[in-house]
Short mmCIF file of C-alpha atoms in Angstrom, two decimals:
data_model
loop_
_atom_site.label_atom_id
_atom_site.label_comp_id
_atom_site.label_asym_id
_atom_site.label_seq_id
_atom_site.Cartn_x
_atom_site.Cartn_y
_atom_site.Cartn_z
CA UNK A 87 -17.80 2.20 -29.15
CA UNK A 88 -15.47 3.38 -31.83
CA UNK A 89 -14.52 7.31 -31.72
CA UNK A 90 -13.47 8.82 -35.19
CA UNK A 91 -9.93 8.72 -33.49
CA UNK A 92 -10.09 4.83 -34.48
CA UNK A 93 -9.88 4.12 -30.72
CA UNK A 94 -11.99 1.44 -29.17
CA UNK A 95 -13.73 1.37 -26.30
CA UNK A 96 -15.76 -1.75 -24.70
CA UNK A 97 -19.38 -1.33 -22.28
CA UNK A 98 -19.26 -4.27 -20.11
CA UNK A 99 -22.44 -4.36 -17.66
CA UNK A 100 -23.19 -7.22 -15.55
CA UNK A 101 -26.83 -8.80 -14.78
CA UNK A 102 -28.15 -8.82 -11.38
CA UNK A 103 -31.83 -10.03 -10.15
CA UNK A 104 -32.08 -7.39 -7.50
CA UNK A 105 -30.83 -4.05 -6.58
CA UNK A 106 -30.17 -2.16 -3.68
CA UNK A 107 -33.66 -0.23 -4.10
CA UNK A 108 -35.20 -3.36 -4.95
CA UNK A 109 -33.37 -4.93 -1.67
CA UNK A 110 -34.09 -1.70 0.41
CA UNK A 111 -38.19 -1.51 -0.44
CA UNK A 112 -38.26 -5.38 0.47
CA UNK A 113 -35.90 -5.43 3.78
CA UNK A 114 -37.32 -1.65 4.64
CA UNK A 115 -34.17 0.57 5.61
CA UNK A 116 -35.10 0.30 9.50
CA UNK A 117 -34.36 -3.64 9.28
CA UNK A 118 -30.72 -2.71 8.41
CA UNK A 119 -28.81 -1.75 11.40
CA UNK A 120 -26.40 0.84 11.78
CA UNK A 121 -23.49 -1.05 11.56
CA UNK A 122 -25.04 -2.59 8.03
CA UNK A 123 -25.54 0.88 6.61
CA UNK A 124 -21.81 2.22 7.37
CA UNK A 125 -20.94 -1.09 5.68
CA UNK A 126 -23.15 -0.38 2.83
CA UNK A 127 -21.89 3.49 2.44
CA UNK A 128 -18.49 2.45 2.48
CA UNK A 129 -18.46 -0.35 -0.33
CA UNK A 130 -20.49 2.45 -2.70
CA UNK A 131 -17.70 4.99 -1.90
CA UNK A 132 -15.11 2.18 -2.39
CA UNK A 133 -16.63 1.55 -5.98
CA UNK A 134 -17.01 5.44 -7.11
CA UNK A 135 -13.34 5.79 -5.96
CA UNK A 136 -12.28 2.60 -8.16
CA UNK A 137 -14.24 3.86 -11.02
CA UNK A 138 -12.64 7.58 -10.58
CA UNK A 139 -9.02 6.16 -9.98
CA UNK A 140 -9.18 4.52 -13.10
CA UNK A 141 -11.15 7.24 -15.75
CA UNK A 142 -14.37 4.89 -16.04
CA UNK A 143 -17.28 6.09 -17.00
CA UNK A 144 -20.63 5.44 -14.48
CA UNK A 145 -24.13 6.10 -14.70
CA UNK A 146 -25.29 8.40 -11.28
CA UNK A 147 -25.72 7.57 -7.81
CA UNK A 148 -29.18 5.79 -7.88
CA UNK A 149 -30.41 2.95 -5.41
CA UNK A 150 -31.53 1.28 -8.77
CA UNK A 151 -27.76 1.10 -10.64
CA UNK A 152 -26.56 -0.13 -7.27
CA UNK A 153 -25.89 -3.80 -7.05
CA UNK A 154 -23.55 -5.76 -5.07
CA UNK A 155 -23.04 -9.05 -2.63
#
């Protein structure tokens, strides 16, 4: 993306097979245990604060734009 300013600005989006909705409607949330789910929570928050520290833009907080290891 090039504003009129003549800065540049680059979307890089990586490719994953699944999602965590995708992952979530397989597994069904009750398979995950409680431990798994605080895990899961904090890596998201982790990532938004990243993102936020650093200005980048993100699309919202959907299952479906989640992906991870």
């Amino acid at each position: 993306i090039t504003l009129s300013s003549g800065k540049t600005y680059a979307i890089v989006m990586e490719y994953y097979d699944n999602d965590l909705k995708h992952v979530l409607d397989t597994m069904g949330p009750k398979l995950l245990k409680e431990g798994d789910k605080k895990w899961l929570l904090f890596q998201l928050l982790q990532g938004i604060e990243y993102m936020h520290e650093r200005w980048y833009l993100h699309s919202g907080g959907r299952a479906n734009s989640a992906a991870g290891d």
